[in-house]
PDB file of C-alpha atoms in Angstrom:
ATOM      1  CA  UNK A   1     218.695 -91.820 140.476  1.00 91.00           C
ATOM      2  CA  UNK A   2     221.228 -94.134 140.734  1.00 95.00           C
ATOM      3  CA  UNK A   3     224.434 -93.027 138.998  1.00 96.00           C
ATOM      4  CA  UNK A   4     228.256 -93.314 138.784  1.00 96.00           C
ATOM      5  CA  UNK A   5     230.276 -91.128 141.325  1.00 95.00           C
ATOM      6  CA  UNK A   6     231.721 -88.555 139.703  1.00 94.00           C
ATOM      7  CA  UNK A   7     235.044 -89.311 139.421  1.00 96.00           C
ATOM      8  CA  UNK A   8     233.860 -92.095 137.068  1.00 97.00           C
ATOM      9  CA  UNK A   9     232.030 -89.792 134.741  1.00 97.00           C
ATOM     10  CA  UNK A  10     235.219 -87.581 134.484  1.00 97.00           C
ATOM     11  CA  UNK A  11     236.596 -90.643 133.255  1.00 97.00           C
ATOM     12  CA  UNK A  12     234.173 -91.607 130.920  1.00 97.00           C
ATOM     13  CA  UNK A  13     233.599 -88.109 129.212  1.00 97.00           C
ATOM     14  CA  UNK A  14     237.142 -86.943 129.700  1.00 96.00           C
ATOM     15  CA  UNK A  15     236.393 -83.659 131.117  1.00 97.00           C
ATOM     16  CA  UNK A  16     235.850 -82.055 133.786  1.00 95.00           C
ATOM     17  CA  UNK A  17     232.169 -80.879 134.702  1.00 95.00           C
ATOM     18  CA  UNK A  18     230.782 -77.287 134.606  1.00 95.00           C
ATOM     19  CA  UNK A  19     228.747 -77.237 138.001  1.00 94.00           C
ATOM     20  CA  UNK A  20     225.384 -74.851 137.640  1.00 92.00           C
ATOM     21  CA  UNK A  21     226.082 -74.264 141.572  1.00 88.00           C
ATOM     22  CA  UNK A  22     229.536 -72.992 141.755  1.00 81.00           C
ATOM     23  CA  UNK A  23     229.262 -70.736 144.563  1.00 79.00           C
ATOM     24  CA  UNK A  24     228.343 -72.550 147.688  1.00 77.00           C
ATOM     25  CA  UNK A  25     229.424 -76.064 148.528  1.00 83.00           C
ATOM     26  CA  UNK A  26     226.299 -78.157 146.922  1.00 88.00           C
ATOM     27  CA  UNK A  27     226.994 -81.861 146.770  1.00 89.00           C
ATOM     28  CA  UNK A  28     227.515 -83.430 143.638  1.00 90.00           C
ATOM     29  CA  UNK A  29     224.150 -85.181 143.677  1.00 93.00           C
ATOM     30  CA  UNK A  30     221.882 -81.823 143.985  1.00 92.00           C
ATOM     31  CA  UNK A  31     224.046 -79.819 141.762  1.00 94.00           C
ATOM     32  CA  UNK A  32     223.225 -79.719 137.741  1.00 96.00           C
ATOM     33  CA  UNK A  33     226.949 -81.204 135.734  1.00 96.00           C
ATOM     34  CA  UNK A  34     227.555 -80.421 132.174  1.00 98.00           C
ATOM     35  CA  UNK A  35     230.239 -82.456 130.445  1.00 98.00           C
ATOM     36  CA  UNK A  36     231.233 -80.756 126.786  1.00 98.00           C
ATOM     37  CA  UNK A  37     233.767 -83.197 124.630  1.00 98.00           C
ATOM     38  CA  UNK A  38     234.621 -84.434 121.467  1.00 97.00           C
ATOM     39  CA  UNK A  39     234.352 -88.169 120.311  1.00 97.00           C
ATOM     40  CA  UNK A  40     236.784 -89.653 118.223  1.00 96.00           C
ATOM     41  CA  UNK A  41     235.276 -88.499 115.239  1.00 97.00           C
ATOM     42  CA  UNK A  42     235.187 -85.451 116.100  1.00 97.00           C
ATOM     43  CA  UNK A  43     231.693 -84.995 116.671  1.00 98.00           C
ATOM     44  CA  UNK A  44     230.742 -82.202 119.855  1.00 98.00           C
ATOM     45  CA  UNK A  45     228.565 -83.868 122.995  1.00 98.00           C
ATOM     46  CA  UNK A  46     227.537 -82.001 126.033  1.00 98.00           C
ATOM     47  CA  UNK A  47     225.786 -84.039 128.795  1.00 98.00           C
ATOM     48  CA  UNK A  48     223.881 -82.202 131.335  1.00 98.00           C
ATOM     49  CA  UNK A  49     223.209 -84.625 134.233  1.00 98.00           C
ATOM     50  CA  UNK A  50     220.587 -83.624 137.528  1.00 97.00           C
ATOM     51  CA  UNK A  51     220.931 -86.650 140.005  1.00 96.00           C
ATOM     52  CA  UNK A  52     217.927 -85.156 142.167  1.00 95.00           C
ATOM     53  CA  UNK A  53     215.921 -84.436 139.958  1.00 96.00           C
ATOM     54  CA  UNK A  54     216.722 -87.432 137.628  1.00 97.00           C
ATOM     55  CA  UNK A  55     217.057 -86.351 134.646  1.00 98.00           C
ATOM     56  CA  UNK A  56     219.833 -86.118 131.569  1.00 98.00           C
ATOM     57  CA  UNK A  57     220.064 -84.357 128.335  1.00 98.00           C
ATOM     58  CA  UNK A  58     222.453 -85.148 125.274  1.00 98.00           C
ATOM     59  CA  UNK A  59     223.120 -82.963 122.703  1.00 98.00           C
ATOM     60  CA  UNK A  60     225.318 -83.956 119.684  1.00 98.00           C
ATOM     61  CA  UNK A  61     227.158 -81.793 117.455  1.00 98.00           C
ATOM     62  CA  UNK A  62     228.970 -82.123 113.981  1.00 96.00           C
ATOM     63  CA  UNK A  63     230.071 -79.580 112.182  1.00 94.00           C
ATOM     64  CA  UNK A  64     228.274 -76.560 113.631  1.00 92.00           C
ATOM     65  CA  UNK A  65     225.176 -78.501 113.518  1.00 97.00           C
ATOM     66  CA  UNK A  66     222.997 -80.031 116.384  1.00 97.00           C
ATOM     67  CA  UNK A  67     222.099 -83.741 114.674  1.00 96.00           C
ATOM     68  CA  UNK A  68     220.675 -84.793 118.056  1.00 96.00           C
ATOM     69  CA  UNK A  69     219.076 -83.871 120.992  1.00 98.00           C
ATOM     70  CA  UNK A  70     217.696 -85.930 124.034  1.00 97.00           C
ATOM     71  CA  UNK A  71     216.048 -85.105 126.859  1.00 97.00           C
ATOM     72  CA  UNK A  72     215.351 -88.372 129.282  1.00 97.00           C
ATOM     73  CA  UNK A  73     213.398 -87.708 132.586  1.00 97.00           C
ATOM     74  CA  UNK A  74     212.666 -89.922 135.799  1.00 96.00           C
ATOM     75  CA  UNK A  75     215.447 -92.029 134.821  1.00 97.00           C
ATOM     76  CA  UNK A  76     215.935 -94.890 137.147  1.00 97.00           C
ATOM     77  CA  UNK A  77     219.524 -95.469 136.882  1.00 97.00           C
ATOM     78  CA  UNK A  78     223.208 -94.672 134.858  1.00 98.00           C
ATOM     79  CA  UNK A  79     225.364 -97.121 134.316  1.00 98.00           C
ATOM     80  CA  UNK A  80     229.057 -97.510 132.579  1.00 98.00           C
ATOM     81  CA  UNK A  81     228.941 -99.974 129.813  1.00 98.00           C
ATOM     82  CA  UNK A  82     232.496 -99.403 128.901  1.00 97.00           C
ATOM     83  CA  UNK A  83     235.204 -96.870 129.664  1.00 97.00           C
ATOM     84  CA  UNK A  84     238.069 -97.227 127.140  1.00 95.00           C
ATOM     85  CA  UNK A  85     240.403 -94.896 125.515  1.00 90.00           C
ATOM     86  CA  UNK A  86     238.233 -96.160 121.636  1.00 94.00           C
ATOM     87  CA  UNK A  87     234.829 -96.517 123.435  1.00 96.00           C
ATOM     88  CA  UNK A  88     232.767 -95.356 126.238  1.00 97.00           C
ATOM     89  CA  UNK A  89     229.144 -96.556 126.236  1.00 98.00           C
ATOM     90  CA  UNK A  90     226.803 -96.045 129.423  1.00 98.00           C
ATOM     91  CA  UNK A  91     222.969 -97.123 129.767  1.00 98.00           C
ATOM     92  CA  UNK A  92     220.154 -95.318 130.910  1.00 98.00           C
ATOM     93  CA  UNK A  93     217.270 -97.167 132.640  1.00 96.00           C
ATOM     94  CA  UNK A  94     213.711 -95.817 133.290  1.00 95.00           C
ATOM     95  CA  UNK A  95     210.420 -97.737 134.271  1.00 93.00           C
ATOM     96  CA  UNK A  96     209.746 -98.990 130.776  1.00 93.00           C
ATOM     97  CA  UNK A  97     212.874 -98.451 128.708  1.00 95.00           C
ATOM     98  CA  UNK A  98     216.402 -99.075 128.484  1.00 96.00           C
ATOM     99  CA  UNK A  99     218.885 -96.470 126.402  1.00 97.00           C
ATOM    100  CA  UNK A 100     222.094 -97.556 125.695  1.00 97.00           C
ATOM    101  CA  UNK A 101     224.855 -94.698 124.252  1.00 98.00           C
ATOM    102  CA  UNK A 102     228.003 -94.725 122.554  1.00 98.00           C
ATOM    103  CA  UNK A 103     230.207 -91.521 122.836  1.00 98.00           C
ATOM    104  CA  UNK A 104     233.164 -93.179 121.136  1.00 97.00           C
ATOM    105  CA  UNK A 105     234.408 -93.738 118.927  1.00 97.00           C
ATOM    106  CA  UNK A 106     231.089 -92.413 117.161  1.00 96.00           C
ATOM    107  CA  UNK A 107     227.859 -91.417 118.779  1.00 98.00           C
ATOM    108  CA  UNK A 108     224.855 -94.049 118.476  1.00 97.00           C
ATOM    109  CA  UNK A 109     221.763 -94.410 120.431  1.00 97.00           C
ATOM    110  CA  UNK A 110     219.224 -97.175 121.010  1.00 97.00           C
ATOM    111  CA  UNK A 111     216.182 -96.630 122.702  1.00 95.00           C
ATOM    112  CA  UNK A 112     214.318 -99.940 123.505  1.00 94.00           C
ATOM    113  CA  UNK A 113     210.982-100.084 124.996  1.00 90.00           C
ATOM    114  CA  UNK A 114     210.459-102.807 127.508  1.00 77.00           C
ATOM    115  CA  UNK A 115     206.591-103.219 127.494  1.00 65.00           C
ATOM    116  CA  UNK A 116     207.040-103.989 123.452  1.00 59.00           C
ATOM    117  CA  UNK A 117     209.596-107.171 123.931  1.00 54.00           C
TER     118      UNK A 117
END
């Protein structure tokens, strides 16, 4: 999976990951990051990102309530859209489908598959 370094995604989400791994030294890449923030509005999202084995999940919060949940697998690539104190908005590419996110200010998803357009 191709993916921001990690500094970047501390920028984006604001946070600083909770490594599965924390005992011995595993790189970034093979180790499992979750990223738990608030939006703008207030509204809880954890990321869990696994580089090796190239997957993400997403799960979105508001009031005490899960309103969302994702799960992508053999995702291609992560990408930054934007990274700005009002918005941060990344895409997610697999074989056949693109997924662009919004964390801020509010939390939107669109899922687009390719093989459709």
């Amino acid at each position: 999976m191709n993916i921001p370094e990690e500094y970047e995604l501390i920028s984006l989400f604001g946070v600083e990951p909770v490594f599965e791994d924390q005992i011995s030294q595993v790189p970034f890449f093979y180790n499992v990051s979750t990223y738990s923030f608030e939006n703008l509005v207030k509204q809880k999202i954890t990321v869990t990102i696994s580089p090796a084995y190239n997957e993400m999940k997403i799960v979105v919060e508001d009031s005490d309530e899960i309103i969302c949940s994702f799960s992508f697998r053999d995702i291609h690539s992560l990408n930054i859209l934007q990274n700005t104190q009002k918005s941060s908005r990344i895409i997610i590419t697999k074989k056949t489908t693109v997924i662009k996110v919004n964390f801020n200010p509010r939390f939107l998803i669109f899922i687009e598959d390719e093989i459709n357009r």
